[in-house]
């Protein structure tokens, strides 16, 4: 399977502040009553958006200045909670192509990588600086560069280091982020292993 | 140097190392449910692949199943379509399906163990983050996303990096009225909701040694709430006794061979851990959550903290929690008025949970303003509980006795909070909106604490309400 080689992602950014943003927040469970992932994008952060407007505030995703953003920026432990792939699927379908956060929950990180969405870690300070730049100039182009392991912006002099583990970075850069092809390649070994494990031998 | 159970199971199930450095890990047992599997079956078909070992996948329906009007078609056409889709996928591929009519349907993490499908020394995956539950048997069990459900269906393997292992020792005897639910809430309170990222939690110590299998499941279930994708307990006689004679447990000569294998899989005495932490059972009291993450927890005799007294990193989330919960800093846990009491879920919907509560509520009544529901975790639990007369005790006390499913643990079926109702819940997540109303409020606690809140109409110390101390 030839997949796109993802070495860098460039686009406008949007900052969604907060730590521990869970997958129920990213896509409330009631929208998971579906047998395909199509159409999930419009429900990303649905309840969070409604809650903000009920409180007389504007959720960043409802803010006209940040429409069309393709890089999501947030706090620590982003994507914690359930294993629902509906969460990164909703973000992808909304238009996000990379996520920058202080840290990520494990299952969310894996699910996102499999969809070709790089999740990169950046320090709290750099996130605050980047968020401030975007707030001031929403049109700036943010680049997440996996080759150089950094995030930068056009025009303005911003550059920060990012961390992405090799087991995610290499497959993204080599176009092997969806592991199914590699797994299928190993099927002969799988069958041999199944035959050698007693509780599986009759499978 | 000795090995941990994780090392041993990992080694046995490693197919090969992938080009990206991760392991192609064989998944011995695959559990699926209606919410995260339909897209996976679709992807397998679209790729022209097939289900490789249909006998190693087991399915049931839990998340969207109504717990009162259970006749099909369901009133919600979307839910109805999801059940039918799973039924069709299982029929087409030969996957075993514990359907609504089987008498064995229930929450996937309750069905696996009670059928004897969950066994020590195995690898288990399920498209659900609480798959860590099965670790209570000394299995390495992961929650996975839908693309990985596809991977497991098509190849019986998945790509995954080996986690580090943190040993969590709890020693001593829990005081009366303190339960395994309090133990895990206490652990998460201290290690944080992200403290377990990158780790498997190995639980042990004398408290765990004396726990029943069901108590161990409650703890392992919530490992993911502490960030750990995997949590396990080394198998012992308690585990083997639980499994003996269950439908899918090994039989006859195979049983003896299996027990020998299971004994060998435990962590070695001199196993090396990446980290070790200790807790004392005596220091743990009945615990409730007050916020929007499971780590925002306090003992029943404490007050909701003031964000400014918390470490810097916790302050913003605490302030957000206080706003959502509409409970100001300084509010004592005792006396918080509740609207709904929910007893159930894969954390605390097992027979022993219902027995413990039934034992105490006999002859008492649910408070007038509280809606209280009991949802057995599976049809098997429900049938036994009915035979034992537990259902009657609950009904007489004013609880609604429902059919098996996830129910009010999450908002995907008709059981939902309304508006900003506050729910005393035996489930595992208190995220904003988790129980189906965006403004709904959840306080997590043990089953007996849920019952105490149901009877008094407010969060209460179950030990006082039921004369335990
Ligand atoms: S009971 Fe709750 S946590 Fe458990 S599987 Fe169902 S929805 Fe998930």
XYZ file of C-alpha atoms and ligand atoms in Angstrom:
680
model
C 0.000 0.000 0.000
C 1.536 3.245 -1.068
C 0.819 5.876 1.527
C 1.821 9.492 1.499
C 5.193 10.245 3.074
C 4.447 12.743 5.805
C 7.560 14.794 6.449
C 5.963 18.117 7.213
C 2.556 19.637 7.710
C 1.905 23.313 7.110
C -1.276 25.206 7.823
C -3.005 27.617 10.126
C -3.179 26.724 13.778
C -5.839 26.834 16.461
C -5.201 26.635 20.201
C -7.687 24.707 22.328
C -6.535 25.369 25.885
C -6.750 22.828 28.696
C -5.146 19.682 30.055
C -6.654 16.176 30.019
C -8.945 16.879 27.074
C -10.627 13.488 26.836
C -12.096 11.642 23.891
C -15.657 12.191 25.174
C -14.909 15.891 24.826
C -13.440 15.471 21.340
C -16.418 13.446 20.145
C -19.342 12.889 22.524
C -20.477 9.254 22.643
C -23.886 9.857 21.132
C -22.253 10.660 17.793
C -20.656 7.224 17.729
C -23.899 5.574 16.774
C -22.725 5.036 13.236
C -21.342 2.229 11.139
C -18.919 4.430 9.188
C -16.686 7.329 10.227
C -18.047 9.606 7.493
C -19.536 12.841 8.663
C -17.951 12.810 12.115
C -15.972 15.996 11.449
C -18.815 18.405 12.106
C -19.343 16.938 15.597
C -15.783 17.450 16.831
C -15.962 19.196 20.210
C -19.743 19.555 19.772
C -20.625 19.781 23.474
C -17.600 21.884 24.367
C -18.634 24.381 21.699
C -22.220 24.466 22.968
C -21.081 24.867 26.581
C -18.872 27.806 25.681
C -21.604 29.577 23.799
C -24.076 28.938 26.638
C -21.581 30.648 28.941
C -21.394 33.603 26.560
C -17.948 32.636 25.295
C -16.656 31.462 21.967
C -15.000 28.083 21.560
C -11.873 28.442 19.400
C -13.412 26.178 16.759
C -16.391 28.548 16.528
C -14.159 31.588 16.227
C -14.227 32.894 12.650
C -10.555 33.848 12.926
C -9.475 30.232 13.239
C -11.650 28.659 10.559
C -9.703 26.465 8.198
C -6.994 25.688 10.749
C -5.340 22.342 10.123
C -3.000 22.214 13.111
C -4.514 21.723 16.543
C -2.582 22.876 19.608
C -3.503 21.891 23.158
C -2.257 20.998 26.663
C -1.098 17.853 28.414
C -2.550 14.315 28.276
C -4.512 15.193 25.146
C -6.905 12.434 24.024
C -7.167 10.613 27.336
C -10.088 8.332 28.030
C -11.701 5.904 25.678
C -10.048 4.039 22.830
C -12.545 5.371 20.299
C -10.850 5.980 16.972
C -13.866 8.177 16.330
C -11.876 10.916 18.119
C -8.921 11.202 15.705
C -11.275 10.336 12.834
C -13.459 13.319 13.761
C -10.414 15.592 13.999
C -9.087 14.365 10.663
C -12.438 14.841 8.980
C -12.731 18.298 10.517
C -9.514 19.087 8.688
C -6.739 18.640 11.217
C -3.534 17.169 9.824
C -1.225 17.500 12.849
C -1.596 17.944 16.596
C 0.834 19.731 18.904
C 0.427 19.150 22.647
C 2.421 18.937 25.828
C 1.725 15.206 25.957
C -0.690 12.630 24.563
C -2.629 9.685 25.939
C -1.268 6.463 24.536
C -4.206 4.922 22.707
C -5.119 8.250 21.097
C -1.521 8.708 19.982
C -1.439 5.284 18.345
C -4.827 5.729 16.699
C -3.790 9.107 15.276
C -0.494 7.814 13.915
C -2.311 4.990 12.154
C -4.434 7.620 10.400
C -1.375 9.635 9.379
C -1.881 12.463 11.858
C 1.459 13.344 13.464
C 1.109 14.016 17.207
C 4.124 15.958 18.400
C 5.083 17.028 21.892
C 6.241 20.560 22.586
C 7.073 22.309 25.865
C 4.409 24.232 27.785
C 6.334 27.477 27.272
C 6.658 27.018 23.520
C 2.981 26.119 23.301
C 2.082 29.302 25.163
C 4.293 31.360 22.816
C 2.845 29.746 19.720
C -0.707 30.189 21.029
C -0.008 33.880 21.637
C 1.349 34.308 18.103
C -1.717 32.656 16.606
C -4.022 34.752 18.773
C -2.314 37.885 17.481
C -2.031 36.807 13.860
C -4.430 33.952 13.125
C -3.302 33.804 9.498
C 0.289 32.767 10.223
C 1.364 29.508 8.704
C 2.594 26.958 11.190
C 4.891 24.179 10.000
C 5.370 20.920 11.854
C 8.582 19.512 10.466
C 9.285 15.875 11.265
C 12.607 15.841 9.427
C 14.062 18.594 11.587
C 11.925 17.818 14.651
C 10.745 21.380 15.011
C 7.769 23.644 14.678
C 8.168 27.005 12.988
C 6.040 29.810 11.588
C 6.331 31.967 8.509
C 7.192 35.659 8.776
C 7.603 35.704 12.494
C 10.657 34.284 14.077
C 9.318 31.285 15.970
C 11.031 27.950 16.123
C 10.679 25.285 18.770
C 11.825 21.749 19.272
C 9.346 18.942 19.187
C 9.500 15.354 20.315
C 7.957 12.471 18.447
C 9.069 8.917 19.194
C 10.917 7.103 16.437
C 8.286 4.379 16.161
C 5.818 7.028 14.988
C 8.184 9.404 13.197
C 9.833 6.834 10.916
C 6.598 5.242 9.653
C 5.053 8.676 9.021
C 8.107 9.833 7.080
C 8.403 6.580 5.132
C 4.721 6.318 4.253
C 4.241 3.222 6.379
C 2.087 4.745 9.118
C -0.763 2.348 8.582
C 0.757 -0.898 9.815
C -1.605 -3.298 8.049
C 0.746 -3.892 5.105
C 3.634 -4.768 7.421
C 1.423 -7.030 9.504
C 0.146 -8.873 6.442
C 3.753 -9.356 5.296
C 4.353 -11.338 8.464
C 1.440 -13.761 8.067
C 3.605 -16.864 7.625
C 5.348 -16.071 10.882
C 1.966 -15.449 12.524
C 0.720 -18.897 11.570
C 3.879 -20.526 12.863
C 3.588 -18.674 16.150
C -0.093 -19.598 16.562
C 0.785 -23.275 16.053
C 3.437 -23.063 18.778
C 1.229 -21.626 21.535
C -0.770 -24.269 23.356
C -3.970 -22.326 23.972
C -4.108 -21.349 20.307
C -2.985 -24.566 18.663
C -6.542 -25.600 17.679
C -7.437 -22.273 16.161
C 17.752 -11.331 36.394
C 14.144 -12.505 36.664
C 11.344 -11.619 34.278
C 7.980 -9.996 34.814
C 4.767 -11.603 33.629
C 4.694 -8.931 30.945
C 8.170 -9.966 29.717
C 7.147 -13.613 29.506
C 3.828 -13.080 27.784
C 5.359 -10.563 25.411
C 8.144 -12.934 24.442
C 5.798 -15.830 23.772
C 3.472 -13.701 21.630
C 6.098 -11.817 19.631
C 5.841 -12.677 15.959
C 8.647 -10.387 14.842
C 10.046 -6.906 15.130
C 8.592 -4.509 12.573
C 10.711 -2.119 10.490
C 9.667 0.772 12.782
C 10.953 -1.055 15.858
C 7.571 -2.011 17.268
C 6.573 -5.591 17.941
C 4.185 -7.506 15.729
C 2.357 -8.995 18.703
C 0.069 -11.991 18.444
C -3.309 -11.354 20.051
C -4.596 -14.655 21.361
C -8.068 -13.456 22.229
C -9.987 -10.689 20.525
C -13.181 -9.268 21.987
C -15.462 -6.989 19.997
C -18.647 -4.984 20.510
C -21.054 -3.067 18.324
C -19.536 0.425 18.547
C -15.926 0.067 17.470
C -16.170 -2.965 15.183
C -18.457 -2.141 12.203
C -15.905 0.122 10.521
C -13.209 -2.491 11.137
C -15.160 -5.235 9.370
C -15.741 -2.758 6.556
C -12.011 -2.029 6.270
C -11.165 -5.747 6.212
C -13.607 -6.195 3.330
C -12.374 -3.104 1.477
C -8.802 -4.388 1.637
C -9.866 -7.744 0.229
C -8.760 -9.511 3.416
C -10.648 -11.974 5.580
C -11.008 -12.725 9.280
C -7.988 -14.949 9.843
C -8.934 -16.881 12.995
C -12.667 -16.393 13.563
C -12.589 -18.771 16.533
C -10.341 -16.339 18.408
C -12.765 -13.412 18.249
C -15.794 -13.168 20.539
C -18.518 -10.566 20.227
C -21.305 -9.134 22.326
C -23.477 -6.011 22.440
C -23.326 -3.656 25.380
C -22.871 0.066 24.734
C -26.049 0.923 22.850
C -28.392 -1.746 24.190
C -31.432 -0.349 25.996
C -31.734 -1.734 29.524
C -35.524 -1.548 29.760
C -37.290 -1.934 26.401
C -35.067 -4.635 24.955
C -37.289 -6.038 22.214
C -36.072 -5.353 18.689
C -36.382 -3.167 16.774
C -35.073 -0.705 19.366
C -36.752 2.678 19.531
C -33.484 4.244 18.340
C -33.024 3.227 14.686
C -29.280 3.973 14.777
C -28.790 1.636 17.736
C -30.913 -0.991 16.074
C -28.808 -0.785 12.920
C -25.590 -1.239 14.910
C -26.772 -4.442 16.578
C -27.927 -5.833 13.258
C -24.638 -4.919 11.646
C -22.661 -6.807 14.290
C -24.984 -9.801 14.020
C -24.483 -9.852 10.261
C -20.706 -9.441 10.508
C -20.426 -12.306 12.994
C -22.672 -14.583 10.935
C -20.679 -13.868 7.771
C -17.273 -14.410 9.325
C -17.968 -17.171 11.845
C -17.183 -15.090 14.931
C -18.915 -16.275 18.145
C -21.616 -13.798 19.127
C -23.140 -13.608 22.601
C -26.339 -12.118 21.265
C -29.243 -10.693 23.251
C -31.130 -13.972 22.928
C -28.177 -16.092 24.118
C -28.584 -15.545 27.845
C -24.859 -14.665 27.868
C -24.921 -11.096 26.541
C -23.414 -8.360 28.644
C -20.630 -5.839 28.978
C -17.693 -7.262 27.070
C -15.350 -7.030 30.079
C -17.771 -8.967 32.234
C -18.641 -11.579 29.613
C -15.020 -12.546 28.798
C -14.108 -13.516 32.370
C -17.394 -15.161 33.284
C -17.284 -17.336 30.167
C -13.725 -18.414 30.991
C -12.456 -16.822 27.767
C -10.124 -14.543 29.730
C -7.173 -16.686 30.825
C -3.738 -16.155 32.386
C -0.705 -15.797 30.155
C -2.729 -14.749 27.127
C -2.832 -11.544 25.116
C -6.226 -9.919 24.760
C -7.310 -6.916 22.727
C -10.648 -5.156 22.431
C -11.740 -1.897 20.869
C -12.415 -0.485 24.302
C -10.035 1.153 26.725
C -11.258 -0.814 29.760
C -9.845 -3.997 28.275
C -7.243 -3.649 31.020
C -9.891 -5.372 33.203
C -8.792 -8.766 31.883
C -5.342 -8.205 33.346
C -6.835 -9.328 36.677
C -6.234 -12.862 35.396
C -2.600 -12.313 34.511
C -3.394 -11.599 30.867
C -1.820 -8.723 28.954
C -4.906 -6.900 27.756
C -5.042 -3.734 25.657
C -7.642 -1.281 24.540
C -7.260 -0.609 20.816
C -8.686 1.660 18.130
C -10.802 0.578 15.208
C -7.902 0.343 12.745
C -6.255 -2.072 15.150
C -9.493 -4.051 15.447
C -9.124 -4.385 11.689
C -5.498 -5.471 12.114
C -6.423 -8.129 14.656
C -9.352 -9.426 12.591
C -7.203 -9.698 9.480
C -3.876 -10.828 10.969
C -4.525 -11.777 14.631
C -1.684 -9.354 15.423
C -1.094 -5.693 16.035
C 1.875 -3.328 15.978
C 2.757 -2.113 19.438
C 5.754 -0.999 21.479
C 6.560 -2.884 24.664
C 5.587 -0.859 27.749
C 7.675 -0.411 30.867
C 6.385 -2.023 34.053
C 5.546 -0.219 37.280
C 4.951 -2.456 40.271
C 2.245 -1.088 42.561
C 2.265 -2.711 45.992
C -0.669 -2.351 48.321
C -0.131 -4.037 51.649
C -2.322 -4.567 54.653
C -5.991 -5.028 55.303
C -8.675 -2.624 54.091
C -10.926 -1.297 56.844
C -14.575 -2.363 56.788
C -16.557 -0.365 54.237
C -13.489 0.290 52.085
C -13.412 -1.523 48.742
C -11.193 -2.246 45.774
C -12.852 0.719 44.025
C -11.439 2.973 46.742
C -8.022 1.387 46.221
C -7.886 2.242 42.526
C -9.332 5.737 43.003
C -6.650 6.287 45.649
C -3.893 5.038 43.347
C -5.034 7.318 40.518
C -5.368 10.260 42.880
C -1.720 9.851 43.803
C -0.134 8.790 40.508
C -2.299 11.059 38.338
C -4.382 10.494 35.237
C -1.291 10.501 33.056
C 1.173 8.906 35.485
C 0.807 5.553 33.789
C 1.526 6.640 30.212
C 4.084 4.257 28.747
C 3.655 1.813 31.636
C 1.897 -1.412 32.395
C 0.783 -1.485 36.030
C 1.533 -4.708 37.892
C -0.582 -4.731 41.074
C 0.519 -6.855 44.012
C 1.096 -6.997 47.730
C -0.887 -8.620 50.507
C -4.047 -6.600 49.819
C -4.184 -7.946 46.282
C -3.309 -11.452 47.424
C -6.421 -11.496 49.574
C -8.675 -9.835 46.980
C -11.242 -11.942 45.170
C -10.996 -12.206 41.412
C -13.832 -9.702 41.031
C -12.118 -7.173 43.292
C -8.971 -7.479 41.201
C -11.019 -6.828 38.078
C -12.340 -3.558 39.515
C -8.784 -2.305 40.014
C -7.375 -3.475 36.680
C -10.437 -2.022 34.935
C -9.476 1.527 35.890
C -5.761 1.266 35.032
C -6.449 3.270 31.900
C -7.918 6.081 34.022
C -4.417 6.395 35.435
C -2.975 6.464 31.906
C -1.762 2.849 31.948
C -3.044 0.946 28.956
C -2.319 -2.373 30.658
C -2.799 -3.392 34.295
C -2.419 -6.876 35.671
C -2.215 -9.082 38.733
C -0.141 -12.266 38.812
C -2.440 -15.292 38.673
C -2.788 -17.502 41.738
C -5.136 -20.076 43.274
C -7.897 -17.447 43.492
C -7.650 -16.998 39.732
C -7.621 -20.728 38.970
C -10.594 -21.378 41.263
C -12.555 -18.621 39.537
C -11.879 -20.166 36.128
C -12.543 -23.783 37.023
C -15.575 -25.171 35.217
C -16.451 -22.078 33.186
C -17.743 -22.687 29.643
C -14.490 -21.832 27.824
C -12.048 -22.918 30.557
C -9.842 -25.910 29.738
C -11.334 -29.231 30.826
C -10.002 -32.579 32.098
C -6.320 -33.252 31.468
C -6.069 -29.935 29.660
C -7.031 -28.174 32.884
C -4.007 -29.505 34.789
C -1.652 -28.623 31.955
C -3.114 -25.149 31.768
C -2.722 -24.531 35.503
C 0.931 -25.589 35.295
C 1.460 -23.116 32.465
C -0.427 -20.377 34.275
C 1.671 -20.786 37.404
C 4.873 -20.401 35.404
C 3.769 -17.143 33.822
C 3.794 -15.092 37.052
C 6.547 -12.547 37.537
C 9.722 -14.044 38.990
C 10.631 -13.147 42.580
C 13.710 -11.309 41.321
C 11.959 -9.641 38.402
C 13.224 -6.190 37.559
C 10.753 -3.310 37.455
C 11.125 0.112 35.882
C 9.475 1.646 38.913
C 7.989 0.501 42.226
C 5.474 2.353 44.402
C 3.877 1.417 47.718
C 0.549 2.123 49.350
C -0.807 1.049 52.731
C -4.308 -0.401 52.760
C -5.035 1.014 56.230
C -4.573 4.563 54.950
C -7.295 4.254 52.337
C -10.800 5.527 53.168
C -14.021 5.562 51.154
C -13.239 7.815 48.216
C -15.365 9.947 45.885
C -14.452 12.051 42.884
C -15.461 15.696 42.949
C -14.358 16.864 39.490
C -14.056 15.923 35.849
C -11.092 13.530 35.922
C -10.848 10.355 38.007
C -7.786 11.755 39.795
C -9.865 14.577 41.255
C -10.781 12.454 44.233
C -11.072 12.956 47.986
C -11.834 10.832 51.017
C -15.407 11.008 52.219
C -14.382 13.151 55.207
C -12.570 15.742 53.058
C -13.653 18.942 51.339
C -13.389 19.946 47.695
C -9.960 21.555 47.413
C -9.302 25.144 46.527
C -7.450 25.198 43.186
C -4.928 27.654 44.597
C -3.852 25.058 47.179
C -3.089 22.523 44.455
C 0.166 22.079 42.523
C 0.403 24.568 39.671
C -0.117 21.951 36.983
C -3.476 20.868 38.458
C -5.013 24.293 39.029
C -6.604 25.011 35.647
C -8.315 21.639 35.447
C -9.492 22.013 39.052
C -11.004 25.419 38.307
C -12.712 24.000 35.235
C -14.020 21.103 37.350
C -15.444 23.416 39.986
C -17.237 25.422 37.312
C -18.678 22.297 35.707
C -19.657 20.573 38.947
C -21.218 23.747 40.407
C -19.654 22.768 43.726
C -17.495 25.515 45.224
C -14.111 24.864 46.774
C -14.479 23.981 50.425
C -17.725 22.025 49.975
C -17.558 18.887 52.139
C -18.078 15.648 50.215
C -20.684 14.556 52.731
C -23.986 16.252 52.080
C -23.673 16.926 48.341
C -27.201 16.415 47.033
C -27.604 13.796 44.314
C -30.355 13.253 41.736
C -29.438 9.872 40.297
C -27.731 6.755 41.633
C -26.217 4.351 39.115
C -25.041 0.916 40.156
C -23.454 -1.019 37.312
C -20.749 -0.843 34.578
C -17.701 -2.966 33.795
C -16.072 -1.592 36.939
C -18.736 -2.575 39.451
C -21.555 -4.450 37.729
C -20.590 -7.930 38.890
C -22.441 -10.309 41.161
C -20.278 -9.576 44.202
C -20.971 -5.847 43.818
C -24.718 -6.445 43.798
C -24.493 -8.913 46.698
C -22.537 -6.491 48.844
C -25.088 -3.746 48.345
C -28.145 -6.017 48.696
C -26.795 -7.263 52.003
C -26.937 -3.746 53.412
C -30.034 -2.155 51.884
C -32.579 -4.779 52.874
C -35.565 -3.036 54.434
C -34.389 0.489 53.518
C -35.793 2.910 50.946
C -34.298 5.087 48.222
C -34.769 8.793 48.928
C -37.872 10.303 47.266
C -35.986 12.680 45.003
C -33.461 10.100 43.732
C -33.762 7.989 40.615
C -31.804 4.830 41.384
C -31.024 2.111 38.862
C -29.208 -1.193 39.116
C -27.836 -2.585 35.884
C -26.278 -6.050 36.088
C -23.168 -6.295 33.951
C -24.351 -9.347 32.073
C -27.357 -11.578 31.577
C -25.537 -14.247 33.558
C -25.116 -11.875 36.517
C -28.724 -10.833 36.157
C -30.067 -14.400 36.091
C -28.091 -15.466 39.146
C -28.965 -12.304 41.041
C -32.638 -12.873 40.326
C -32.434 -16.477 41.517
C -30.712 -15.341 44.697
C -33.472 -12.844 45.393
C -31.215 -9.811 44.990
C -33.410 -8.246 42.321
C -36.320 -8.339 44.732
C -34.312 -6.657 47.475
C -33.320 -3.867 45.103
C -36.858 -3.410 43.812
C -38.306 -3.287 47.300
C -35.803 -0.626 48.237
C -36.945 1.475 45.283
C -34.211 0.741 42.741
C -35.135 0.014 39.139
C -33.812 -3.421 38.147
C -32.642 -3.313 34.529
C -31.346 -5.573 31.755
C -27.610 -5.998 31.148
C -25.531 -3.368 29.359
C -23.314 -0.301 29.762
C -26.362 1.808 30.565
C -25.620 5.110 32.232
C -21.850 4.695 32.163
C -21.905 6.575 28.865
C -24.515 8.386 26.833
C -25.080 5.944 23.987
C -28.357 4.340 25.047
C -31.582 5.665 26.535
C -30.137 5.779 30.087
C -28.812 9.313 30.366
C -28.576 12.129 32.833
C -30.856 15.078 32.119
C -29.603 18.643 32.363
C -27.178 19.137 35.217
C -28.341 16.171 37.286
C -25.719 14.900 39.683
C -25.139 11.166 39.665
C -23.510 9.003 42.312
C -22.029 6.384 40.031
C -20.169 3.109 40.414
C -18.715 3.533 36.905
C -15.229 4.688 35.937
C -15.364 8.049 34.148
C -16.514 11.435 35.353
C -15.605 13.333 32.197
C -17.812 16.244 31.221
C -20.830 14.899 29.363
C -19.868 11.281 29.923
C -23.267 10.219 31.220
C -25.136 11.614 28.247
C -25.943 15.187 29.248
C -23.300 17.797 28.382
C -23.952 19.539 31.708
C -24.494 16.323 33.700
C -22.335 15.769 36.772
C -20.776 12.512 37.889
C -19.255 11.488 41.198
C -17.483 8.132 41.108
C -17.525 5.909 44.164
C -17.863 2.329 45.337
C -21.174 0.467 44.947
C -21.963 0.688 48.658
C -21.294 4.431 48.626
C -23.684 4.730 45.660
C -26.302 2.885 47.710
C -25.708 5.138 50.731
C -26.174 8.203 48.525
C -29.324 6.694 47.006
C -30.916 6.135 50.429
C -29.968 9.447 51.995
C -30.314 11.551 48.846
C -26.840 12.976 49.321
C -23.246 11.832 49.280
C -22.796 10.010 52.581
C -20.325 7.858 54.429
C -21.633 4.355 53.777
C -19.967 3.116 56.941
C -22.210 5.380 59.011
C -25.351 4.883 56.943
C -25.091 1.117 57.243
C -23.634 0.929 60.739
C -20.370 -0.599 59.541
C -18.343 1.441 62.046
S -19.502 -0.090 31.125
Fe -18.737 1.925 30.566
S -16.540 1.805 30.589
Fe -17.351 -0.272 30.600
S -17.341 -0.894 28.451
Fe -19.355 -0.038 28.916
S -19.211 2.116 28.394
Fe -17.119 1.327 28.513
